[in-house]
PDB file of C-alpha atoms and ligand atoms in Angstrom:
ATOM      1  CA  UNK A   1     115.534  94.317 125.869  1.00 62.00           C
ATOM      2  CA  UNK A   2     114.469  96.724 123.162  1.00 74.00           C
ATOM      3  CA  UNK A   3     112.701  99.686 124.311  1.00 85.00           C
ATOM      4  CA  UNK A   4     110.369 100.160 121.414  1.00 93.00           C
ATOM      5  CA  UNK A   5     107.252  98.181 120.596  1.00 98.00           C
ATOM      6  CA  UNK A   6     108.042  95.607 118.102  1.00 98.00           C
ATOM      7  CA  UNK A   7     105.842  94.608 115.398  1.00 98.00           C
ATOM      8  CA  UNK A   8     106.048  91.152 113.320  1.00 99.00           C
ATOM      9  CA  UNK A   9     104.347  91.212 109.905  1.00 99.00           C
ATOM     10  CA  UNK A  10     104.182  88.031 108.075  1.00 99.00           C
ATOM     11  CA  UNK A  11     104.342  87.947 104.103  1.00 98.00           C
ATOM     12  CA  UNK A  12     105.423  91.631 104.496  1.00 99.00           C
ATOM     13  CA  UNK A  13     107.925  91.820 101.644  1.00 98.00           C
ATOM     14  CA  UNK A  14     104.899  93.135  99.365  1.00 98.00           C
ATOM     15  CA  UNK A  15     101.577  93.979  98.906  1.00 98.00           C
ATOM     16  CA  UNK A  16      99.295  94.769 102.026  1.00 98.00           C
ATOM     17  CA  UNK A  17     101.834  93.321 104.466  1.00 99.00           C
ATOM     18  CA  UNK A  18     104.610  95.614 103.278  1.00 99.00           C
ATOM     19  CA  UNK A  19     102.293  98.689 103.633  1.00 99.00           C
ATOM     20  CA  UNK A  20     101.139  97.272 107.166  1.00 99.00           C
ATOM     21  CA  UNK A  21     104.904  97.292 108.114  1.00 99.00           C
ATOM     22  CA  UNK A  22     105.560 100.759 106.477  1.00 98.00           C
ATOM     23  CA  UNK A  23     102.453 102.286 108.387  1.00 98.00           C
ATOM     24  CA  UNK A  24     103.528 100.653 111.856  1.00 98.00           C
ATOM     25  CA  UNK A  25     107.153 101.894 111.347  1.00 98.00           C
ATOM     26  CA  UNK A  26     105.690 105.430 110.483  1.00 98.00           C
ATOM     27  CA  UNK A  27     103.708 104.993 113.914  1.00 98.00           C
ATOM     28  CA  UNK A  28     106.990 104.594 115.629  1.00 98.00           C
ATOM     29  CA  UNK A  29     107.127 100.759 116.197  1.00 98.00           C
ATOM     30  CA  UNK A  30     109.916  98.680 115.020  1.00 98.00           C
ATOM     31  CA  UNK A  31     108.990  96.203 112.402  1.00 98.00           C
ATOM     32  CA  UNK A  32     110.192  92.844 111.451  1.00 98.00           C
ATOM     33  CA  UNK A  33     109.441  92.016 107.866  1.00 99.00           C
ATOM     34  CA  UNK A  34     108.696  88.355 107.669  1.00 99.00           C
ATOM     35  CA  UNK A  35     109.401  87.021 104.464  1.00 98.00           C
ATOM     36  CA  UNK A  36     109.925  83.596 102.963  1.00 98.00           C
ATOM     37  CA  UNK A  37     112.751  84.920 100.745  1.00 98.00           C
ATOM     38  CA  UNK A  38     115.214  86.679 103.030  1.00 98.00           C
ATOM     39  CA  UNK A  39     116.448  88.781 100.110  1.00 98.00           C
ATOM     40  CA  UNK A  40     113.060  90.063  99.159  1.00 98.00           C
ATOM     41  CA  UNK A  41     112.626  90.790 102.843  1.00 98.00           C
ATOM     42  CA  UNK A  42     115.816  92.633 102.894  1.00 98.00           C
ATOM     43  CA  UNK A  43     114.847  94.876  99.919  1.00 98.00           C
ATOM     44  CA  UNK A  44     111.330  95.500 101.751  1.00 98.00           C
ATOM     45  CA  UNK A  45     113.009  96.504 104.915  1.00 98.00           C
ATOM     46  CA  UNK A  46     115.369  98.968 103.084  1.00 98.00           C
ATOM     47  CA  UNK A  47     112.369 100.539 101.327  1.00 98.00           C
ATOM     48  CA  UNK A  48     111.028 101.294 104.891  1.00 98.00           C
ATOM     49  CA  UNK A  49     114.238 102.514 106.554  1.00 98.00           C
ATOM     50  CA  UNK A  50     116.254 101.679 109.842  1.00 98.00           C
ATOM     51  CA  UNK A  51     113.062 100.848 111.909  1.00 98.00           C
ATOM     52  CA  UNK A  52     112.611  97.814 109.763  1.00 98.00           C
ATOM     53  CA  UNK A  53     114.607  94.346 109.799  1.00 98.00           C
ATOM     54  CA  UNK A  54     113.959  91.574 107.519  1.00 98.00           C
ATOM     55  CA  UNK A  55     113.090  88.021 109.084  1.00 98.00           C
ATOM     56  CA  UNK A  56     113.060  84.907 107.305  1.00 98.00           C
ATOM     57  CA  UNK A  57     109.670  83.245 107.934  1.00 99.00           C
ATOM     58  CA  UNK A  58     107.838  80.743 105.855  1.00 99.00           C
ATOM     59  CA  UNK A  59     104.630  80.155 107.650  1.00 98.00           C
ATOM     60  CA  UNK A  60     104.330  76.548 106.203  1.00 98.00           C
ATOM     61  CA  UNK A  61     107.849  75.566 107.916  1.00 98.00           C
ATOM     62  CA  UNK A  62     108.051  74.582 111.488  1.00 98.00           C
ATOM     63  CA  UNK A  63     111.664  75.054 111.464  1.00 98.00           C
ATOM     64  CA  UNK A  64     111.550  78.380 110.059  1.00 98.00           C
ATOM     65  CA  UNK A  65     108.840  79.543 112.441  1.00 99.00           C
ATOM     66  CA  UNK A  66     110.912  78.226 115.340  1.00 98.00           C
ATOM     67  CA  UNK A  67     114.180  80.039 114.138  1.00 98.00           C
ATOM     68  CA  UNK A  68     112.225  83.378 113.764  1.00 98.00           C
ATOM     69  CA  UNK A  69     110.816  83.321 117.322  1.00 98.00           C
ATOM     70  CA  UNK A  70     114.084  82.520 118.764  1.00 98.00           C
ATOM     71  CA  UNK A  71     115.784  85.164 116.728  1.00 98.00           C
ATOM     72  CA  UNK A  72     113.244  87.627 117.829  1.00 98.00           C
ATOM     73  CA  UNK A  73     113.789  86.500 121.482  1.00 98.00           C
ATOM     74  CA  UNK A  74     117.506  86.756 121.253  1.00 98.00           C
ATOM     75  CA  UNK A  75     118.061  89.881 119.106  1.00 98.00           C
ATOM     76  CA  UNK A  76     114.843  92.106 120.104  1.00 97.00           C
ATOM     77  CA  UNK A  77     113.712  90.463 123.569  1.00 97.00           C
ATOM     78  CA  UNK A  78     110.140  91.378 122.975  1.00 98.00           C
ATOM     79  CA  UNK A  79     107.155  91.245 120.456  1.00 98.00           C
ATOM     80  CA  UNK A  80     104.294  93.442 120.909  1.00 98.00           C
ATOM     81  CA  UNK A  81     102.066  92.990 117.672  1.00 99.00           C
ATOM     82  CA  UNK A  82     101.694  90.167 115.390  1.00 99.00           C
ATOM     83  CA  UNK A  83     100.020  90.504 112.005  1.00 99.00           C
ATOM     84  CA  UNK A  84      99.293  87.251 110.408  1.00 99.00           C
ATOM     85  CA  UNK A  85      99.099  88.734 106.833  1.00 98.00           C
ATOM     86  CA  UNK A  86     100.785  86.213 104.580  1.00 98.00           C
ATOM     87  CA  UNK A  87      98.295  84.442 102.175  1.00 98.00           C
ATOM     88  CA  UNK A  88      97.855  82.742  98.868  1.00 97.00           C
ATOM     89  CA  UNK A  89      94.676  82.776  96.489  1.00 96.00           C
ATOM     90  CA  UNK A  90      95.739  79.531  94.613  1.00 94.00           C
ATOM     91  CA  UNK A  91      98.376  76.989  94.178  1.00 93.00           C
ATOM     92  CA  UNK A  92     100.228  77.600  90.987  1.00 90.00           C
ATOM     93  CA  UNK A  93     100.738  74.659  88.573  1.00 88.00           C
ATOM     94  CA  UNK A  94     104.186  73.564  88.387  1.00 87.00           C
ATOM     95  CA  UNK A  95     104.972  74.716  85.147  1.00 88.00           C
ATOM     96  CA  UNK A  96     103.269  78.232  85.981  1.00 82.00           C
ATOM     97  CA  UNK A  97     100.456  77.576  83.541  1.00 83.00           C
ATOM     98  CA  UNK A  98      96.930  78.827  84.359  1.00 76.00           C
ATOM     99  CA  UNK A  99      94.280  76.271  84.847  1.00 79.00           C
ATOM    100  CA  UNK A 100      91.905  75.572  82.092  1.00 79.00           C
ATOM    101  CA  UNK A 101      88.660  77.330  82.738  1.00 79.00           C
ATOM    102  CA  UNK A 102      90.148  79.615  85.141  1.00 85.00           C
ATOM    103  CA  UNK A 103      91.389  80.182  88.714  1.00 87.00           C
ATOM    104  CA  UNK A 104      87.976  80.639  90.260  1.00 90.00           C
ATOM    105  CA  UNK A 105      86.656  77.503  88.484  1.00 92.00           C
ATOM    106  CA  UNK A 106      89.653  75.435  89.420  1.00 92.00           C
ATOM    107  CA  UNK A 107      89.332  76.427  93.198  1.00 95.00           C
ATOM    108  CA  UNK A 108      85.679  75.321  93.535  1.00 97.00           C
ATOM    109  CA  UNK A 109      85.893  72.397  95.985  1.00 97.00           C
ATOM    110  CA  UNK A 110      84.053  69.862  93.626  1.00 97.00           C
ATOM    111  CA  UNK A 111      87.099  69.881  91.451  1.00 96.00           C
ATOM    112  CA  UNK A 112      90.094  71.370  93.392  1.00 96.00           C
ATOM    113  CA  UNK A 113      92.770  68.881  93.746  1.00 95.00           C
ATOM    114  CA  UNK A 114      92.855  67.869  97.405  1.00 97.00           C
ATOM    115  CA  UNK A 115      96.801  68.387  97.457  1.00 97.00           C
ATOM    116  CA  UNK A 116      95.932  71.974  96.570  1.00 96.00           C
ATOM    117  CA  UNK A 117      93.400  72.569  99.228  1.00 98.00           C
ATOM    118  CA  UNK A 118      95.824  71.067 101.769  1.00 98.00           C
ATOM    119  CA  UNK A 119      98.502  73.125 100.628  1.00 98.00           C
ATOM    120  CA  UNK A 120      96.260  76.609 100.530  1.00 98.00           C
ATOM    121  CA  UNK A 121      95.253  75.891 103.982  1.00 98.00           C
ATOM    122  CA  UNK A 122      98.671  75.268 105.229  1.00 98.00           C
ATOM    123  CA  UNK A 123      99.738  78.905 104.499  1.00 98.00           C
ATOM    124  CA  UNK A 124      96.197  80.730 105.149  1.00 98.00           C
ATOM    125  CA  UNK A 125      94.990  78.673 108.111  1.00 98.00           C
ATOM    126  CA  UNK A 126      97.550  76.161 109.719  1.00 98.00           C
ATOM    127  CA  UNK A 127     100.184  78.896 109.232  1.00 99.00           C
ATOM    128  CA  UNK A 128      98.165  81.411 111.214  1.00 99.00           C
ATOM    129  CA  UNK A 129      97.973  78.993 113.989  1.00 99.00           C
ATOM    130  CA  UNK A 130     101.526  77.802 113.689  1.00 99.00           C
ATOM    131  CA  UNK A 131     102.778  81.401 113.888  1.00 99.00           C
ATOM    132  CA  UNK A 132     100.557  82.559 116.638  1.00 99.00           C
ATOM    133  CA  UNK A 133     101.273  79.287 118.887  1.00 99.00           C
ATOM    134  CA  UNK A 134     105.227  80.069 118.416  1.00 99.00           C
ATOM    135  CA  UNK A 135     104.987  83.800 119.199  1.00 99.00           C
ATOM    136  CA  UNK A 136     102.569  83.601 121.898  1.00 98.00           C
ATOM    137  CA  UNK A 137     105.299  82.941 124.746  1.00 98.00           C
ATOM    138  CA  UNK A 138     106.862  86.529 123.775  1.00 98.00           C
ATOM    139  CA  UNK A 139     103.324  88.209 123.167  1.00 98.00           C
ATOM    140  CA  UNK A 140     102.389  87.024 126.853  1.00 98.00           C
ATOM    141  CA  UNK A 141     105.337  88.858 128.291  1.00 98.00           C
ATOM    142  CA  UNK A 142     104.213  92.317 126.552  1.00 98.00           C
ATOM    143  CA  UNK A 143     102.336  94.692 128.375  1.00 97.00           C
ATOM    144  CA  UNK A 144      99.385  94.811 125.941  1.00 97.00           C
ATOM    145  CA  UNK A 145     100.172  92.360 122.967  1.00 98.00           C
ATOM    146  CA  UNK A 146      97.939  92.740 119.873  1.00 98.00           C
ATOM    147  CA  UNK A 147      97.459  89.870 117.180  1.00 99.00           C
ATOM    148  CA  UNK A 148      95.795  91.001 114.116  1.00 99.00           C
ATOM    149  CA  UNK A 149      94.804  88.347 111.142  1.00 99.00           C
ATOM    150  CA  UNK A 150      93.787  89.340 107.598  1.00 98.00           C
ATOM    151  CA  UNK A 151      90.405  87.811 106.450  1.00 98.00           C
ATOM    152  CA  UNK A 152      88.077  88.591 103.806  1.00 98.00           C
ATOM    153  CA  UNK A 153      84.482  89.573 103.127  1.00 97.00           C
ATOM    154  CA  UNK A 154      84.593  86.661 100.697  1.00 97.00           C
ATOM    155  CA  UNK A 155      84.871  84.450 103.267  1.00 98.00           C
ATOM    156  CA  UNK A 156      81.879  85.893 105.326  1.00 98.00           C
ATOM    157  CA  UNK A 157      79.434  82.805 105.674  1.00 98.00           C
ATOM    158  CA  UNK A 158      76.750  85.196 106.619  1.00 98.00           C
ATOM    159  CA  UNK A 159      77.140  87.357 103.650  1.00 98.00           C
ATOM    160  CA  UNK A 160      77.626  84.409 101.192  1.00 98.00           C
ATOM    161  CA  UNK A 161      74.408  82.704 102.531  1.00 97.00           C
ATOM    162  CA  UNK A 162      72.519  85.488 100.991  1.00 97.00           C
ATOM    163  CA  UNK A 163      70.859  83.546  98.132  1.00 95.00           C
ATOM    164  CA  UNK A 164      70.949  86.497  95.821  1.00 96.00           C
ATOM    165  CA  UNK A 165      74.775  87.080  96.319  1.00 97.00           C
ATOM    166  CA  UNK A 166      76.694  86.474  93.204  1.00 96.00           C
ATOM    167  CA  UNK A 167      80.060  85.956  95.026  1.00 96.00           C
ATOM    168  CA  UNK A 168      78.635  82.440  95.878  1.00 96.00           C
ATOM    169  CA  UNK A 169      79.613  81.396  92.487  1.00 96.00           C
ATOM    170  CA  UNK A 170      83.364  82.051  93.690  1.00 95.00           C
ATOM    171  CA  UNK A 171      83.046  80.384  96.920  1.00 97.00           C
ATOM    172  CA  UNK A 172      85.835  77.761  96.623  1.00 98.00           C
ATOM    173  CA  UNK A 173      89.193  76.851  98.316  1.00 98.00           C
ATOM    174  CA  UNK A 174      90.247  80.451  99.077  1.00 97.00           C
ATOM    175  CA  UNK A 175      87.010  81.584 100.507  1.00 98.00           C
ATOM    176  CA  UNK A 176      86.665  78.392 102.628  1.00 98.00           C
ATOM    177  CA  UNK A 177      90.272  78.894 104.032  1.00 98.00           C
ATOM    178  CA  UNK A 178      89.290  82.718 104.836  1.00 98.00           C
ATOM    179  CA  UNK A 179      86.180  81.572 106.472  1.00 98.00           C
ATOM    180  CA  UNK A 180      88.414  79.295 108.760  1.00 98.00           C
ATOM    181  CA  UNK A 181      90.834  81.878 109.239  1.00 98.00           C
ATOM    182  CA  UNK A 182      87.899  84.035 110.772  1.00 98.00           C
ATOM    183  CA  UNK A 183      87.212  81.095 112.934  1.00 98.00           C
ATOM    184  CA  UNK A 184      90.689  80.709 114.009  1.00 99.00           C
ATOM    185  CA  UNK A 185      90.925  84.209 115.035  1.00 99.00           C
ATOM    186  CA  UNK A 186      87.696  83.757 117.353  1.00 98.00           C
ATOM    187  CA  UNK A 187      89.164  80.724 118.909  1.00 98.00           C
ATOM    188  CA  UNK A 188      92.456  82.502 119.889  1.00 99.00           C
ATOM    189  CA  UNK A 189      90.548  85.605 121.036  1.00 98.00           C
ATOM    190  CA  UNK A 190      88.454  83.499 123.519  1.00 98.00           C
ATOM    191  CA  UNK A 191      91.279  81.557 124.708  1.00 98.00           C
ATOM    192  CA  UNK A 192      93.203  84.722 125.562  1.00 98.00           C
ATOM    193  CA  UNK A 193      90.345  86.731 126.725  1.00 98.00           C
ATOM    194  CA  UNK A 194      91.507  86.632 130.312  1.00 97.00           C
ATOM    195  CA  UNK A 195      94.964  88.227 129.351  1.00 98.00           C
ATOM    196  CA  UNK A 196      96.150  91.583 127.937  1.00 97.00           C
ATOM    197  CA  UNK A 197      96.282  90.267 124.429  1.00 98.00           C
ATOM    198  CA  UNK A 198      93.451  91.339 121.917  1.00 98.00           C
ATOM    199  CA  UNK A 199      92.919  89.295 118.744  1.00 99.00           C
ATOM    200  CA  UNK A 200      91.004  90.742 115.730  1.00 99.00           C
ATOM    201  CA  UNK A 201      90.841  90.175 112.063  1.00 98.00           C
ATOM    202  CA  UNK A 202      90.524  93.110 109.473  1.00 98.00           C
ATOM    203  CA  UNK A 203      89.279  92.874 105.876  1.00 98.00           C
ATOM    204  CA  UNK A 204      91.430  94.761 103.382  1.00 98.00           C
ATOM    205  CA  UNK A 205      88.633  94.927 100.750  1.00 97.00           C
ATOM    206  CA  UNK A 206      89.362  94.222  97.205  1.00 97.00           C
ATOM    207  CA  UNK A 207      92.936  95.556  96.774  1.00 98.00           C
ATOM    208  CA  UNK A 208      94.929  95.621  93.876  1.00 97.00           C
ATOM    209  CA  UNK A 209      98.042  93.071  94.716  1.00 97.00           C
ATOM    210  CA  UNK A 210      99.727  90.126  93.086  1.00 95.00           C
ATOM    211  CA  UNK A 211      97.135  87.958  94.883  1.00 95.00           C
ATOM    212  CA  UNK A 212      94.448  88.967  92.520  1.00 93.00           C
ATOM    213  CA  UNK A 213      96.531  90.066  89.578  1.00 92.00           C
ATOM    214  CA  UNK A 214      96.144  93.638  90.690  1.00 96.00           C
ATOM    215  CA  UNK A 215      92.552  93.430  89.987  1.00 94.00           C
ATOM    216  CA  UNK A 216      91.400  94.989  93.087  1.00 93.00           C
ATOM    217  CA  UNK A 217      90.083  98.645  93.196  1.00 96.00           C
ATOM    218  CA  UNK A 218      91.666  99.582  96.352  1.00 98.00           C
ATOM    219  CA  UNK A 219      95.155 100.804  96.986  1.00 98.00           C
ATOM    220  CA  UNK A 220      97.412  99.112  99.309  1.00 98.00           C
ATOM    221  CA  UNK A 221      97.139 102.246 101.538  1.00 98.00           C
ATOM    222  CA  UNK A 222      93.306 101.544 101.991  1.00 98.00           C
ATOM    223  CA  UNK A 223      93.801  97.819 102.418  1.00 98.00           C
ATOM    224  CA  UNK A 224      96.273  98.102 105.138  1.00 98.00           C
ATOM    225  CA  UNK A 225      94.519 100.576 107.255  1.00 98.00           C
ATOM    226  CA  UNK A 226      92.094  98.564 109.380  1.00 98.00           C
ATOM    227  CA  UNK A 227      94.862  96.137 110.044  1.00 99.00           C
ATOM    228  CA  UNK A 228      96.960  98.971 111.321  1.00 99.00           C
ATOM    229  CA  UNK A 229      94.287 100.408 113.346  1.00 98.00           C
ATOM    230  CA  UNK A 230      93.411  97.146 115.110  1.00 98.00           C
ATOM    231  CA  UNK A 231      97.189  96.715 115.572  1.00 98.00           C
ATOM    232  CA  UNK A 232      97.436  99.988 117.558  1.00 98.00           C
ATOM    233  CA  UNK A 233      94.143  99.634 119.598  1.00 98.00           C
ATOM    234  CA  UNK A 234      94.488 100.460 123.372  1.00 97.00           C
ATOM    235  CA  UNK A 235      93.362  98.780 126.282  1.00 96.00           C
ATOM    236  CA  UNK A 236      89.717  99.794 125.782  1.00 96.00           C
ATOM    237  CA  UNK A 237      89.892  98.338 122.140  1.00 97.00           C
ATOM    238  CA  UNK A 238      87.847  95.218 121.155  1.00 98.00           C
ATOM    239  CA  UNK A 239      88.946  91.585 121.038  1.00 98.00           C
ATOM    240  CA  UNK A 240      87.224  88.908 118.771  1.00 98.00           C
ATOM    241  CA  UNK A 241      85.881  91.135 116.205  1.00 98.00           C
ATOM    242  CA  UNK A 242      85.905  91.126 112.401  1.00 98.00           C
ATOM    243  CA  UNK A 243      86.098  94.723 110.762  1.00 98.00           C
ATOM    244  CA  UNK A 244      86.852  96.901 107.835  1.00 98.00           C
ATOM    245  CA  UNK A 245      87.301 100.655 108.112  1.00 97.00           C
ATOM    246  CA  UNK A 246      83.477 101.270 107.765  1.00 97.00           C
ATOM    247  CA  UNK A 247      82.925  98.915 111.014  1.00 98.00           C
ATOM    248  CA  UNK A 248      82.012  95.400 111.672  1.00 98.00           C
ATOM    249  CA  UNK A 249      81.997  92.848 108.880  1.00 98.00           C
ATOM    250  CA  UNK A 250      79.407  89.733 109.221  1.00 98.00           C
ATOM    251  CA  UNK A 251      81.224  86.658 110.138  1.00 98.00           C
TER     252      UNK A 251
HETATM  253  P1  LIG B 301     100.227  89.451  97.742  1.00 93.18           P
HETATM  254  O1  LIG B 301     100.627  90.877  97.249  1.00 93.18           O
HETATM  255  O2  LIG B 301     100.184  88.148  97.194  1.00 93.18           O
HETATM  256  O3  LIG B 301     101.150  89.177  99.294  1.00 93.18           O
HETATM  257  C1  LIG B 301     101.099  88.005  99.930  1.00 93.18           C
HETATM  258  C2  LIG B 301     102.292  87.845 100.878  1.00 93.18           C
HETATM  259  O4  LIG B 301     102.052  86.471 101.559  1.00 93.18           O
HETATM  260  C3  LIG B 301     103.584  87.906 100.081  1.00 93.18           C
HETATM  261  O5  LIG B 301     104.728  88.576 100.800  1.00 93.18           O
HETATM  262  C4  LIG B 301     103.892  86.323  99.861  1.00 93.18           C
HETATM  263  O6  LIG B 301     105.361  86.136 100.017  1.00 93.18           O
HETATM  264  C5  LIG B 301     103.518  85.862 101.415  1.00 93.18           C
HETATM  265  N1  LIG B 301     103.463  84.503 101.420  1.00 93.18           N
HETATM  266  C6  LIG B 301     102.523  83.685 100.688  1.00 93.18           C
HETATM  267  N2  LIG B 301     102.763  82.129 101.470  1.00 93.18           N
HETATM  268  C7  LIG B 301     103.822  82.364 102.131  1.00 93.18           C
HETATM  269  C8  LIG B 301     104.323  81.605 103.077  1.00 93.18           C
HETATM  270  N3  LIG B 301     104.245  80.327 103.014  1.00 93.18           N
HETATM  271  N4  LIG B 301     105.364  82.173 104.015  1.00 93.18           N
HETATM  272  C9  LIG B 301     105.332  83.411 104.253  1.00 93.18           C
HETATM  273  N5  LIG B 301     104.869  84.179 103.329  1.00 93.18           N
HETATM  274  C10 LIG B 301     104.068  83.854 102.338  1.00 93.18           C
HETATM  275  O7  LIG B 301      98.817  89.566  98.630  1.00 93.18           O
HETATM  276  P2  LIG B 301      97.849  90.622  99.457  1.00 93.18           P
HETATM  277  O8  LIG B 301      96.669  91.013  98.585  1.00 93.18           O
HETATM  278  O9  LIG B 301      98.848  91.704  99.845  1.00 93.18           O
HETATM  279  O10 LIG B 301      97.687  89.712 100.877  1.00 93.18           O
HETATM  280  C11 LIG B 301      97.797  90.008 102.018  1.00 93.18           C
HETATM  281  C12 LIG B 301      96.600  89.131 102.935  1.00 93.18           C
HETATM  282  O11 LIG B 301      95.479  90.000 102.620  1.00 93.18           O
HETATM  283  C13 LIG B 301      96.476  87.611 102.746  1.00 93.18           C
HETATM  284  O12 LIG B 301      96.114  87.136 103.874  1.00 93.18           O
HETATM  285  C14 LIG B 301      95.132  87.750 101.861  1.00 93.18           C
HETATM  286  O13 LIG B 301      94.252  86.731 102.033  1.00 93.18           O
HETATM  287  C15 LIG B 301      94.524  89.008 102.359  1.00 93.18           C
HETATM  288  N6  LIG B 301      93.324  89.579 101.431  1.00 93.18           N
HETATM  289  C16 LIG B 301      93.735  90.217 100.297  1.00 93.18           C
HETATM  290  C17 LIG B 301      92.710  90.976  99.748  1.00 93.18           C
HETATM  291  C18 LIG B 301      92.901  91.573  98.374  1.00 93.18           C
HETATM  292  O14 LIG B 301      92.135  92.043  97.642  1.00 93.18           O
HETATM  293  N7  LIG B 301      94.184  91.661  97.983  1.00 93.18           N
HETATM  294  C19 LIG B 301      91.386  90.801 100.112  1.00 93.18           C
HETATM  295  C20 LIG B 301      90.923  90.072 101.063  1.00 93.18           C
HETATM  296  C21 LIG B 301      92.039  89.837 102.119  1.00 93.18           C
HETATM  297  P3  LIG B 301     105.918  85.804  98.237  1.00 93.18           P
HETATM  298  O15 LIG B 301     106.593  87.351  97.737  1.00 93.18           O
HETATM  299  O16 LIG B 301     107.119  85.030  98.840  1.00 93.18           O
HETATM  300  O17 LIG B 301     104.899  84.962  97.573  1.00 93.18           O
END
């Protein structure tokens, strides 16, 4: 049994996930770099140092998820923190070309191909459920496990319901998937309320990453900070909350 706390971050080979893993390693945790491409995971782990280990994990592939859970049990013997960070903003065309009219318009549910809707939800919603379910036996054995999901104000039903909110024009496949991820977070938090496992969801804010063509004004350090805080809350900390570094975000 590994004597340090162990954190698994999905989609940790780049972006906010890599920063969350870097920050958790700096706090003394051993971090498992979930990456669907193991070579990218290894490179990310090397950039952090000996506290980081690459773990092949495609959150849309049940065999990959099951193998990852098995490897964590056999090699590390424990899991204390799960950060469900992996996410996609759109499904790229097979030839890599951008959709006519732009990504936002192509993601509106009035026009988005149902196949793309299913694929995006497979990562952003069902991936969260599948990975959490697979890791739960390990998390239940930990003294005080924490699950942190990555949400978005863009998926806030309360915020988008305000008639004057200009973001409503962008509320399509991605935003709806994040609303669903928020609901999934609450469902796990409620079901685990009687345990030592706390489940919360963090909003990183509009952060410059590949997800948005590096258009966000925030740095990955800023984007990672609330997820890292929630991963390390003590037994007095909350469960079933949605927040950024300024406090609660409307569901
Ligand atoms: P990013 O730089 O594009 O990173 C996304 C990560 O998810 C990559 O490591 C990617 O791996 C991984 N991923 C995608 N599909 C996967 C799959 N099926 N299995 C495993 N990993 C998979 O994006 P980011 O901005 O850091 O996003 C991290 C999280 O923050 C996402 O959940 C996103 O929705 C959320 N978020 C971001 C922003 C923002 O402004 N950036 C705002 C709100 C919420 P590959 O390298 O293999 O593609």
